[in-house]
Coordinates of C-alpha atoms and ligand atoms in Angstrom, one line a residue:
M1 CA 0.0 0.0 0.0
S2 CA 1.2 3.5 -0.8
E3 CA 2.4 5.9 1.9
I4 CA -0.3 7.6 4.0
I5 CA -0.9 11.3 3.5
I6 CA -3.6 12.8 5.8
G7 CA -6.0 15.7 4.9
I8 CA -6.4 18.5 7.4
D9 CA -9.0 21.3 7.7
L10 CA -7.3 23.8 9.9
G11 CA -10.3 25.9 10.8
T12 CA -10.8 29.2 12.7
T13 CA -13.2 27.6 15.2
N14 CA -12.7 23.8 14.6
S15 CA -10.2 21.6 12.9
E16 CA -10.6 18.1 11.5
V17 CA -8.4 15.3 10.1
A18 CA -9.4 12.7 7.5
V19 CA -7.7 9.9 5.5
V20 CA -8.6 7.7 2.6
R21 CA -8.4 4.0 3.2
D22 CA -9.5 1.3 0.7
G23 CA -10.8 4.0 -1.6
Q24 CA -13.1 5.6 1.0
A25 CA -12.5 8.8 3.0
H26 CA -12.8 8.5 6.8
V27 CA -12.8 11.3 9.4
I28 CA -10.6 10.4 12.4
A29 CA -12.1 10.9 15.8
I30 CA -10.3 13.0 18.4
D31 CA -11.4 12.7 22.1
G32 CA -14.5 10.8 20.9
A33 CA -15.6 13.5 18.4
N34 CA -14.9 14.3 14.8
I35 CA -14.1 17.9 15.6
L36 CA -11.3 19.4 17.5
P37 CA -11.9 23.0 18.7
S38 CA -9.1 25.1 17.3
M39 CA -8.1 26.4 20.8
V40 CA -4.9 26.1 22.8
G41 CA -4.3 27.0 26.4
I42 CA -2.2 26.5 29.5
S43 CA -3.9 25.0 32.6
D44 CA -3.4 26.6 36.1
D45 CA -0.8 23.9 36.8
G46 CA 1.1 24.6 33.6
H47 CA -0.1 21.8 31.4
L48 CA -0.7 22.3 27.7
L49 CA -4.4 22.1 26.7
V50 CA -5.6 21.6 23.1
G51 CA -9.1 21.4 21.9
N52 CA -12.1 20.9 24.2
A53 CA -10.0 21.3 27.4
A54 CA -8.8 24.7 26.2
R55 CA -12.3 25.7 25.0
N56 CA -13.7 24.8 28.5
Q57 CA -11.3 27.2 30.3
Y58 CA -11.6 30.0 27.7
T59 CA -14.3 32.1 29.3
L60 CA -12.8 31.8 32.8
Y61 CA -9.2 32.2 31.8
P62 CA -9.0 34.0 28.5
E63 CA -5.4 35.2 29.3
R64 CA -4.2 31.6 29.4
T65 CA -6.1 30.6 26.2
V66 CA -5.7 31.3 22.5
R67 CA -8.6 31.1 20.1
S68 CA -9.1 31.9 16.4
V69 CA -5.3 31.8 15.8
K70 CA -6.1 31.3 12.1
R71 CA -7.0 35.0 11.9
R72 CA -3.5 35.9 12.9
M73 CA -1.6 33.6 10.5
G74 CA 1.0 35.4 8.4
E75 CA 1.2 38.3 10.8
D76 CA 4.5 39.1 12.4
T77 CA 3.2 39.0 16.0
R78 CA 3.3 37.1 19.2
L79 CA 0.2 35.8 21.1
E80 CA 0.2 35.8 24.9
M81 CA -0.6 32.6 26.6
G82 CA -0.1 32.6 30.3
D83 CA 3.3 34.2 31.1
K84 CA 4.8 33.4 27.7
S85 CA 4.1 34.5 24.1
Y86 CA 4.1 32.5 20.9
T87 CA 4.0 33.1 17.2
P88 CA 0.7 32.2 15.3
Q89 CA 2.7 29.4 13.5
E90 CA 3.7 27.8 16.9
I91 CA 0.1 27.9 18.2
S92 CA -1.2 26.4 15.0
A93 CA 1.5 23.7 15.1
L94 CA 0.1 22.6 18.5
I95 CA -3.3 22.0 16.9
L96 CA -1.7 20.2 13.9
R97 CA 0.3 18.0 16.2
R98 CA -2.8 17.0 18.1
L99 CA -4.5 16.1 14.8
K100 CA -1.4 14.1 13.6
E101 CA -1.3 12.2 16.9
A102 CA -5.0 11.3 16.6
A103 CA -4.4 10.0 13.0
E104 CA -1.3 8.0 14.2
T105 CA -3.3 6.4 17.0
H106 CA -6.2 5.6 14.7
L107 CA -4.0 4.1 11.9
G108 CA -1.4 2.5 14.2
E109 CA 1.6 4.0 12.3
S110 CA 3.5 7.2 12.2
I111 CA 2.4 9.9 9.7
A112 CA 4.9 12.3 8.1
K113 CA 2.9 14.0 5.3
A114 CA -0.3 16.1 5.1
V115 CA -2.4 18.2 2.7
I116 CA -3.7 21.3 4.6
T117 CA -6.6 23.5 3.5
V118 CA -6.7 27.3 3.6
P119 CA -9.3 29.9 2.6
A120 CA -9.2 30.9 -1.1
Y121 CA -8.3 34.5 -0.1
F122 CA -5.2 33.6 2.0
S123 CA -2.2 35.5 0.8
D124 CA 1.2 33.9 0.1
A125 CA 2.4 35.0 3.5
Q126 CA -0.6 33.3 5.2
R127 CA -0.1 30.1 3.1
Q128 CA 3.6 30.1 4.0
A129 CA 2.8 30.5 7.7
T130 CA 0.5 27.5 7.4
R131 CA 3.2 25.4 5.8
D132 CA 5.6 26.4 8.6
A133 CA 3.1 25.4 11.2
G134 CA 2.9 22.0 9.5
E135 CA 6.7 21.6 9.5
L136 CA 6.8 22.6 13.2
A137 CA 4.3 19.9 14.0
G138 CA 6.5 17.3 12.2
L139 CA 4.5 17.2 9.0
E140 CA 5.7 17.7 5.5
V141 CA 3.0 19.8 3.9
V142 CA 2.8 18.2 0.4
R143 CA 0.2 20.6 -0.7
I144 CA -1.8 23.6 0.5
I145 CA -5.3 23.6 -1.2
N146 CA -8.2 26.0 -1.1
E147 CA -11.1 25.1 1.2
P148 CA -13.8 25.5 -1.6
T149 CA -11.7 23.3 -3.8
A150 CA -11.6 20.6 -1.1
A151 CA -15.4 20.9 -0.6
A152 CA -15.9 20.4 -4.4
L153 CA -13.6 17.4 -4.3
A154 CA -15.6 15.8 -1.5
Y155 CA -18.7 15.9 -3.6
E156 CA -17.2 15.2 -7.0
A157 CA -14.3 12.8 -6.4
E158 CA -15.1 10.8 -9.5
N159 CA -16.6 13.4 -11.7
Q160 CA -14.9 14.3 -14.9
E161 CA -17.5 16.6 -16.4
A162 CA -17.0 20.3 -16.6
K163 CA -19.1 22.0 -13.9
N164 CA -19.4 25.3 -12.1
I165 CA -20.0 24.9 -8.4
L166 CA -20.9 27.6 -5.8
V167 CA -19.5 26.8 -2.3
Y168 CA -21.3 28.7 0.5
D169 CA -19.2 28.3 3.7
L170 CA -20.4 29.7 6.9
G171 CA -18.5 28.6 10.0
G172 CA -18.3 29.8 13.6
G173 CA -16.5 33.0 12.8
T174 CA -15.9 33.4 9.1
F175 CA -18.0 33.4 5.9
D176 CA -16.8 32.7 2.4
V177 CA -18.5 32.1 -0.9
S178 CA -16.6 30.9 -3.9
V179 CA -17.3 29.8 -7.5
V180 CA -15.2 26.7 -8.3
R181 CA -14.8 25.3 -11.8
M182 CA -14.1 21.6 -12.2
N183 CA -13.0 20.2 -15.5
Q184 CA -11.4 16.8 -16.2
G185 CA -9.8 16.5 -12.7
V186 CA -8.6 20.2 -12.6
T187 CA -10.3 22.3 -10.0
E188 CA -9.9 26.0 -9.7
V189 CA -11.4 28.8 -7.7
L190 CA -12.7 31.5 -10.1
A191 CA -13.9 34.0 -7.6
S192 CA -14.2 34.2 -3.8
H193 CA -15.7 36.8 -1.5
G194 CA -16.7 36.9 2.2
N195 CA -16.5 38.4 5.6
N196 CA -13.7 37.3 7.9
H197 CA -15.8 38.3 10.9
L198 CA -19.2 36.8 10.3
G199 CA -20.4 33.4 11.5
G200 CA -22.4 31.3 13.9
D201 CA -20.8 33.1 16.8
D202 CA -22.6 36.2 15.8
F203 CA -25.9 34.3 15.8
D204 CA -25.1 33.1 19.3
A205 CA -24.4 36.8 20.3
K206 CA -27.8 37.8 19.1
L207 CA -29.4 35.1 21.3
V208 CA -27.2 36.2 24.3
E209 CA -28.4 39.8 23.9
H210 CA -32.0 38.5 23.9
V211 CA -31.4 36.4 27.1
L212 CA -29.7 39.4 28.9
A213 CA -32.6 41.6 28.0
H214 CA -35.0 38.9 29.4
L215 CA -33.0 38.7 32.7
R216 CA -33.0 42.5 33.0
D217 CA -36.8 42.6 32.4
T218 CA -37.9 39.7 34.5
A219 CA -35.3 39.4 37.3
D220 CA -33.7 42.9 37.2
V221 CA -30.2 41.4 37.0
D222 CA -27.3 42.0 34.6
P223 CA -24.8 39.1 34.6
S224 CA -22.5 40.8 31.9
D225 CA -19.6 41.1 34.3
N226 CA -20.1 37.6 35.8
H227 CA -17.7 35.4 33.8
A228 CA -19.1 32.1 35.0
A229 CA -22.8 33.1 34.4
M230 CA -21.9 34.5 31.0
A231 CA -20.1 31.3 30.0
R232 CA -23.2 29.3 30.9
I233 CA -25.4 31.7 29.0
I234 CA -23.2 31.6 25.8
R235 CA -23.2 27.8 25.8
A236 CA -26.9 27.5 26.5
C237 CA -27.6 29.9 23.6
E238 CA -25.4 27.9 21.2
T239 CA -27.2 24.7 22.2
A240 CA -30.6 26.4 21.7
K241 CA -29.5 27.7 18.3
I242 CA -28.5 24.2 17.2
A243 CA -31.8 22.8 18.5
L244 CA -33.7 25.4 16.5
S245 CA -32.2 24.0 13.3
D246 CA -34.4 20.9 13.8
A247 CA -37.3 22.1 15.9
P248 CA -39.6 25.1 15.9
F249 CA -39.0 25.9 19.6
A250 CA -36.2 25.5 22.1
R251 CA -36.0 26.2 25.8
I252 CA -33.0 27.6 27.7
E253 CA -33.0 26.3 31.2
E254 CA -30.1 27.2 33.5
E255 CA -30.8 26.6 37.2
Y256 CA -29.0 28.8 39.8
L257 CA -27.4 30.9 37.1
L258 CA -26.3 33.4 39.8
E259 CA -27.3 34.9 43.1
Q260 CA -29.1 38.2 43.6
D261 CA -29.5 39.5 47.2
G262 CA -28.8 36.0 48.5
K263 CA -31.5 34.4 46.3
P264 CA -30.9 32.2 43.3
V265 CA -31.7 33.5 39.8
N266 CA -32.9 30.7 37.5
L267 CA -33.1 31.2 33.8
S268 CA -36.0 29.6 31.9
L269 CA -36.9 31.1 28.5
E270 CA -38.5 29.7 25.4
L271 CA -37.2 30.7 22.0
E272 CA -39.2 30.4 18.8
R273 CA -37.5 29.7 15.5
V274 CA -39.3 32.5 13.7
Q275 CA -38.2 35.0 16.4
Y276 CA -34.6 33.8 16.1
E277 CA -34.7 33.9 12.3
E278 CA -35.7 37.6 12.5
M279 CA -32.7 38.3 14.8
I280 CA -30.2 36.9 12.2
A281 CA -32.0 38.0 9.0
G282 CA -29.6 41.0 8.5
Y283 CA -26.6 38.6 8.6
I284 CA -28.2 36.3 6.0
D285 CA -28.9 39.3 3.7
E286 CA -25.3 40.1 3.8
T287 CA -24.2 36.6 2.8
L288 CA -26.6 36.6 -0.1
E289 CA -25.2 39.9 -1.3
A290 CA -21.8 38.3 -1.2
V291 CA -23.2 35.4 -3.4
H292 CA -24.1 37.9 -6.1
T293 CA -20.8 39.7 -5.8
T294 CA -18.9 36.4 -6.2
L295 CA -21.0 35.4 -9.3
K296 CA -20.3 38.8 -10.8
G297 CA -16.5 38.3 -10.0
A298 CA -16.7 34.9 -11.9
E299 CA -18.6 36.6 -14.7
M300 CA -21.4 34.1 -14.3
A301 CA -25.2 34.2 -13.9
V302 CA -27.1 32.0 -11.5
S303 CA -28.0 29.8 -14.4
D304 CA -24.3 28.9 -15.0
I305 CA -24.0 27.2 -11.7
S306 CA -24.9 23.5 -11.6
E307 CA -24.4 22.7 -7.9
V308 CA -24.5 24.7 -4.6
L309 CA -22.6 23.1 -1.8
L310 CA -23.0 23.9 1.9
V311 CA -19.9 24.0 4.1
G312 CA -19.6 25.0 7.8
G313 CA -21.7 24.1 10.8
A314 CA -23.9 27.3 10.6
T315 CA -25.3 26.3 7.2
R316 CA -27.5 23.8 9.0
T317 CA -29.7 26.7 9.9
P318 CA -32.9 26.1 7.8
T319 CA -33.5 29.7 6.9
I320 CA -30.1 29.9 5.3
Q321 CA -30.8 26.8 3.2
Q322 CA -34.3 28.2 2.2
R323 CA -33.1 31.6 1.3
L324 CA -30.1 30.3 -0.6
E325 CA -32.4 27.9 -2.5
K326 CA -34.6 30.8 -3.5
T327 CA -31.6 32.9 -4.6
M328 CA -30.0 30.0 -6.6
G329 CA -33.1 28.3 -7.8
M330 CA -31.9 24.8 -6.7
Q331 CA -31.7 22.9 -3.4
P332 CA -28.2 23.4 -1.9
R333 CA -26.4 20.1 -1.1
S334 CA -25.4 19.2 2.5
D335 CA -25.3 15.5 2.2
V336 CA -21.6 15.4 3.0
D337 CA -21.5 16.7 6.6
P338 CA -20.8 20.4 6.3
D339 CA -18.4 20.4 9.2
L340 CA -16.3 17.6 7.7
C341 CA -16.4 18.0 4.0
V342 CA -13.3 20.2 3.7
A343 CA -11.3 17.7 5.7
V344 CA -12.7 14.9 3.5
G345 CA -11.8 16.8 0.4
A346 CA -8.3 17.4 1.7
A347 CA -8.0 13.6 2.3
I348 CA -9.2 12.9 -1.2
Q349 CA -6.6 15.3 -2.6
A350 CA -3.9 13.6 -0.4
A351 CA -4.9 10.2 -1.8
V352 CA -4.7 11.4 -5.4
I353 CA -1.2 12.7 -4.6
A354 CA -0.2 9.4 -3.1
G355 CA -1.5 7.6 -6.2
D356 CA -4.5 5.9 -4.5
Q357 CA -7.9 5.2 -6.0
V358 CA -10.7 7.2 -4.5
S359 CA -14.4 6.6 -4.7
S360 CA -17.1 9.2 -4.0
V361 CA -18.0 9.7 -0.4
L362 CA -20.7 7.3 0.8
V363 CA -23.5 8.8 2.8
D364 CA -26.9 7.5 3.7
I365 CA -29.4 10.0 2.5
T366 CA -33.1 10.0 1.9
P367 CA -33.8 10.0 -1.9
Y368 CA -37.3 11.5 -1.2
T369 CA -38.9 14.4 0.5
F370 CA -41.5 13.7 3.2
G371 CA -44.0 16.2 4.5
T372 CA -47.6 16.9 5.4
S373 CA -50.3 19.2 4.2
A374 CA -51.8 22.4 5.7
I375 CA -54.2 25.1 4.8
G376 CA -52.4 27.7 2.8
E377 CA -52.2 29.5 -0.5
L378 CA -51.4 27.7 -3.7
N379 CA -51.1 29.7 -6.9
G380 CA -52.5 32.7 -5.1
E381 CA -55.7 30.9 -3.9
Y382 CA -56.9 29.4 -0.7
Y383 CA -56.0 25.7 -0.7
P384 CA -56.5 23.1 2.1
Y385 CA -53.8 20.7 0.9
K386 CA -50.8 22.8 0.5
Y387 CA -47.7 20.6 0.7
V388 CA -45.3 21.4 3.6
P389 CA -42.0 19.4 3.2
V390 CA -40.5 18.5 6.6
I391 CA -37.6 16.2 5.7
R392 CA -36.0 17.2 2.3
K393 CA -34.6 14.8 -0.1
N394 CA -30.8 14.3 0.1
T395 CA -30.8 14.8 3.8
P396 CA -28.4 12.4 5.6
I397 CA -30.3 9.8 7.7
P398 CA -31.1 9.1 10.5
V399 CA -32.8 12.5 10.8
T400 CA -35.5 14.1 13.0
K401 CA -37.1 17.3 12.0
S402 CA -40.1 19.1 13.5
E403 CA -42.3 22.0 12.3
A404 CA -45.0 24.0 14.1
F405 CA -48.6 24.3 12.7
A406 CA -51.5 26.2 14.1
T407 CA -55.2 25.4 14.3
V408 CA -57.4 27.6 12.1
Q409 CA -60.7 27.6 13.9
D410 CA -61.6 28.7 17.4
G411 CA -62.3 25.7 19.6
Q412 CA -61.0 23.3 17.0
S413 CA -60.9 19.9 18.7
A414 CA -59.4 17.7 16.1
I415 CA -57.1 17.6 13.0
D416 CA -56.4 15.1 10.3
V417 CA -52.7 14.6 9.7
H418 CA -51.7 13.3 6.2
V419 CA -48.1 12.1 5.5
Y420 CA -46.9 12.4 1.9
Q421 CA -43.8 11.6 -0.1
G422 CA -43.0 13.9 -3.0
E423 CA -42.1 17.3 -4.2
D424 CA -45.2 18.8 -5.7
P425 CA -46.5 22.0 -3.9
D426 CA -50.0 20.4 -4.1
A427 CA -50.0 17.6 -1.6
L428 CA -52.6 15.7 -3.5
N429 CA -50.2 15.3 -6.4
N430 CA -47.8 13.5 -4.0
T431 CA -47.9 9.9 -2.7
E432 CA -49.9 9.7 0.5
L433 CA -48.1 7.2 2.9
G434 CA -50.6 7.3 5.7
S435 CA -52.8 9.5 7.8
F436 CA -54.2 9.8 11.4
H437 CA -56.6 11.8 13.4
I438 CA -55.7 13.6 16.6
E439 CA -58.7 14.6 18.7
G440 CA -59.4 16.0 22.2
L441 CA -57.5 19.2 21.5
S442 CA -58.0 22.0 24.0
D443 CA -60.9 24.4 23.6
V444 CA -58.9 27.5 22.8
P445 CA -59.0 30.2 20.1
A446 CA -57.5 29.4 16.6
G447 CA -53.7 29.4 16.7
N448 CA -53.3 26.4 19.0
I449 CA -49.8 25.1 18.2
I450 CA -49.4 21.5 17.0
V451 CA -45.8 20.3 16.6
M452 CA -45.3 17.7 13.9
R453 CA -42.3 15.6 14.3
F454 CA -40.8 13.4 11.4
A455 CA -38.2 10.9 12.3
L456 CA -36.6 8.8 9.5
D457 CA -34.2 6.0 10.4
L458 CA -31.5 4.1 8.4
N459 CA -34.0 1.3 7.7
G460 CA -36.4 3.7 6.0
I461 CA -38.9 3.6 8.9
L462 CA -40.7 6.9 9.2
N463 CA -42.3 7.9 12.5
V464 CA -44.6 10.9 12.4
S465 CA -46.1 12.4 15.5
A466 CA -48.4 15.4 16.1
Q467 CA -48.3 16.9 19.6
E468 CA -50.5 19.7 21.0
K469 CA -47.8 22.0 22.4
R470 CA -49.7 23.3 25.4
T471 CA -50.8 19.9 26.8
G472 CA -48.4 17.4 25.3
L473 CA -51.3 15.4 23.9
E474 CA -49.8 13.2 21.1
K475 CA -50.7 10.8 18.4
Q476 CA -48.4 9.1 16.0
I477 CA -48.0 6.8 13.1
T478 CA -45.1 4.6 11.9
I479 CA -44.6 3.9 8.2
D480 CA -42.3 1.1 7.2
N481 CA -40.3 1.2 4.0
A482 CA -40.9 4.9 3.5
T483 CA -37.8 5.3 1.3
A484 CA -38.5 2.2 -0.7
R485 CA -41.7 3.5 -2.3
F486 CA -42.0 5.1 -5.6
E487 CA -42.7 8.7 -6.2
K488 CA -46.0 9.2 -7.9
Q489 CA -44.4 10.1 -11.2
E490 CA -42.0 7.2 -11.0
F491 CA -44.9 4.9 -10.1
D492 CA -46.9 6.2 -13.2
A493 CA -43.9 5.8 -15.4
A494 CA -43.2 2.3 -14.1
R495 CA -46.8 1.3 -14.6
D496 CA -46.7 2.6 -18.2
R497 CA -43.5 0.6 -18.8
I498 CA -45.0 -2.6 -17.5
S499 CA -48.2 -2.0 -19.5
A500 CA -46.0 -1.5 -22.6
L501 CA -44.1 -4.6 -21.9
M502 CA -47.2 -6.6 -21.6
G503 CA -48.6 -5.2 -24.8
D504 CA -51.4 -3.8 -22.8
T505 CA -52.6 -0.3 -23.6
S506 CA -56.0 -0.5 -22.2
G507 CA -55.5 -2.3 -18.9
A508 CA -53.8 0.5 -17.0
E509 CA -56.2 2.8 -15.2
S510 CA -56.3 6.1 -17.1
H511 CA -54.9 8.9 -15.1
S512 CA -54.7 12.0 -17.3
D513 CA -53.5 15.3 -15.9
D514 CA -56.9 16.8 -16.6
E515 CA -58.6 14.3 -14.5
T516 CA -56.2 14.9 -11.6
N517 CA -56.7 18.6 -11.9
E518 CA -60.5 18.2 -11.8
R519 CA -60.4 16.0 -8.8
R520 CA -58.1 18.5 -7.0
E521 CA -60.3 21.5 -7.9
A522 CA -63.4 19.7 -6.5
V523 CA -61.6 18.9 -3.2
Q524 CA -60.6 22.5 -3.0
A525 CA -64.1 23.8 -3.8
R526 CA -65.7 21.6 -1.1
A527 CA -63.2 22.7 1.5
L528 CA -63.8 26.3 0.6
I529 CA -67.5 25.8 1.0
E530 CA -67.0 24.4 4.4
K531 CA -64.8 27.3 5.4
A532 CA -67.3 29.9 4.0
E533 CA -70.2 28.2 5.9
K534 CA -68.3 28.7 9.2
L535 CA -67.6 32.3 8.4
M536 CA -71.4 33.0 7.8
E537 CA -72.0 32.8 11.5
T538 CA -70.1 36.0 12.1
A539 CA -70.4 37.8 8.8
N540 CA -72.5 41.0 8.4
P541 CA -75.8 40.7 6.3
D542 CA -74.2 42.0 3.1
D543 CA -71.3 39.7 3.3
K544 CA -73.6 36.8 4.3
E545 CA -75.6 37.3 1.1
D546 CA -72.5 37.3 -1.0
L547 CA -71.4 34.1 0.7
V548 CA -74.8 32.4 0.3
N549 CA -74.9 33.2 -3.5
L550 CA -71.3 32.1 -4.1
I551 CA -71.7 28.9 -2.1
E552 CA -74.9 28.1 -4.2
T553 CA -73.2 28.8 -7.5
L554 CA -70.2 26.6 -6.4
Q555 CA -72.5 23.7 -5.3
D556 CA -74.4 23.8 -8.5
S557 CA -71.3 23.8 -10.6
L558 CA -70.0 20.9 -8.6
A559 CA -73.2 18.9 -9.1
N560 CA -73.2 19.7 -12.9
N561 CA -69.5 19.2 -13.3
D562 CA -69.3 22.7 -14.8
I563 CA -65.6 23.3 -14.4
Q564 CA -65.5 26.9 -15.8
T565 CA -68.2 28.2 -13.4
M566 CA -66.6 26.3 -10.6
E567 CA -63.2 27.9 -11.2
R568 CA -64.8 31.4 -11.3
A569 CA -66.8 30.8 -8.2
V570 CA -63.7 29.4 -6.3
A571 CA -61.7 32.5 -7.2
E572 CA -64.6 34.9 -6.1
L573 CA -65.3 33.0 -2.9
S574 CA -61.6 32.8 -2.0
D575 CA -61.5 36.6 -2.2
V576 CA -64.5 37.0 0.1
V577 CA -63.1 34.4 2.6
Y578 CA -59.7 36.2 2.7
Y579 CA -61.4 39.6 3.1
L580 CA -63.5 38.2 6.0
E581 CA -60.6 36.5 7.7
S582 CA -58.2 39.5 7.5
Ligands
LIG601 P1 -17.5 25.3 11.8 O1 -16.6 26.5 12.1 O2 -17.7 25.0 10.4 O3 -17.2 24.1 12.7 O4 -19.0 25.8 12.3 C1 -19.2 26.0 13.7 C2 -20.5 26.9 13.8 O5 -21.6 26.1 13.3 C3 -20.7 27.2 15.2 O6 -21.2 28.5 15.3 C4 -21.8 26.2 15.6 O7 -22.6 26.7 16.7 C5 -22.6 26.2 14.3 N1 -23.5 25.0 14.2 C6 -23.1 23.7 14.4 N2 -24.2 22.9 14.2 C7 -25.3 23.7 13.9 C8 -26.6 23.5 13.7 N3 -27.2 22.2 13.7 N4 -27.4 24.5 13.4 C9 -26.9 25.8 13.4 N5 -25.6 26.1 13.7 C10 -24.8 25.0 13.9

């Protein structure tokens, strides 16, 4: 076997190491995790701390701990750590040495060579400093490669086709967006843009501000100068932020946060995803502007890009994925873990240099989107079966995601939950996998929150639950083989193929698009009638008359199968319903 070269992502917040063995890239665990915090410190008894141990002491002893050394690479400076000072290369070498040791323990042999990644914008001096750090750690740096290049390699190890790829990288403290061109094994960065001081830490800071305001308002305390309390708040906020990526609510609970007049102050605060999304919206706007600047720099339009790749832990934030999808007109990919894909790409580059065969990265992903339906708007009209995707296709599994829904009627005591597989914005055009009824909901005004939770495991078993948030009342369904089913379109195509094979053109049930549309419109019309009838109870006499007339027209058109009249009446009645509801 050829000599081993490891791949290292030496990051601002975290670092990772990976290696290719038997054609597959593996990330090497350090202290039981895939990620090593890029922090170095000296303990109170003079011991060297690297990674989590240094991170743990940072808030209490910042003078003995160095973080974000990557920002200082290439500078002629010394960083204080305890009573001594060190160059940025020396501090980085300590991180690299820890990664090298982890690889040696994992592989059972000594390692002498590495490929290390750096941001595309790094200057020659910064690249040289990174090389020097490697040499200090006992590693020959066989190549320095750009981070977006590494990310593209992680996704496209075997691809030979010409492709333009946009890499959106939002980590803990830095943001970069790059356009990478791949062609016959050659990968180059065409343009890159970003902000060296923007990342998930800023999102945490927004939440911390929110918590401090809450403590001021409710307990009249300000813990800003209390290091220990602040350390707990910052951690709790990061944990809540991460939870909000998969759930619509998160609770921050910190008992005995501090003492005020001899009494304990406990923190208990619920955060809503929508509220958090508002707090960080300005940051996301900035990153999307950078996307356009980068495209301009590469002299490309959105339509020239064939893949969007997500890199960096903060890209797990759903609003980032949604807004980027809207901007780029395609679902961004995050199937290779965004925290690890740069290290994986570095390992792939290392294997290529060592002359090893490399296969594409293997990840278990769901090939389908799963979701439910809710009342909403479709093509500008009221529609009761609007599809709401919950787990998107290409998401790594196992995965659990939840979304909040609200009841629409006062005193609504029950809801029907439908589970679908598919992509169509109209749920009725997707494949229904199952449904259930949850009843006994509280007698409260409309807006009662129901949290729907979708959990998909490696065996394709999908568990869907609906829970009334205020009481915990829950009902659920388990669907086996959820990922083994056909999409509706695939099913139709398969049925046509089988019919063709059997020489049977008449046997298959006819299922023209027109017929599906008619069925859908009738369902929509009936639901609208039901809704309008409820509104009649509270409408004024004039509106009531309008409602009665339109409902009659609609009922007649349904009975006579008069599609044209039905469409017109649905449009008019939708308008009245909207007017009365708003
Ligand atoms: P990186 O520097 O790429 O390791 O990214 C670290 C940043 O990603 C930190 O700010 C983390 O809090 C953030 N992060 C990690 N996981 C998630 C998640 N599931 N949702 C949102 N942010 C996350």
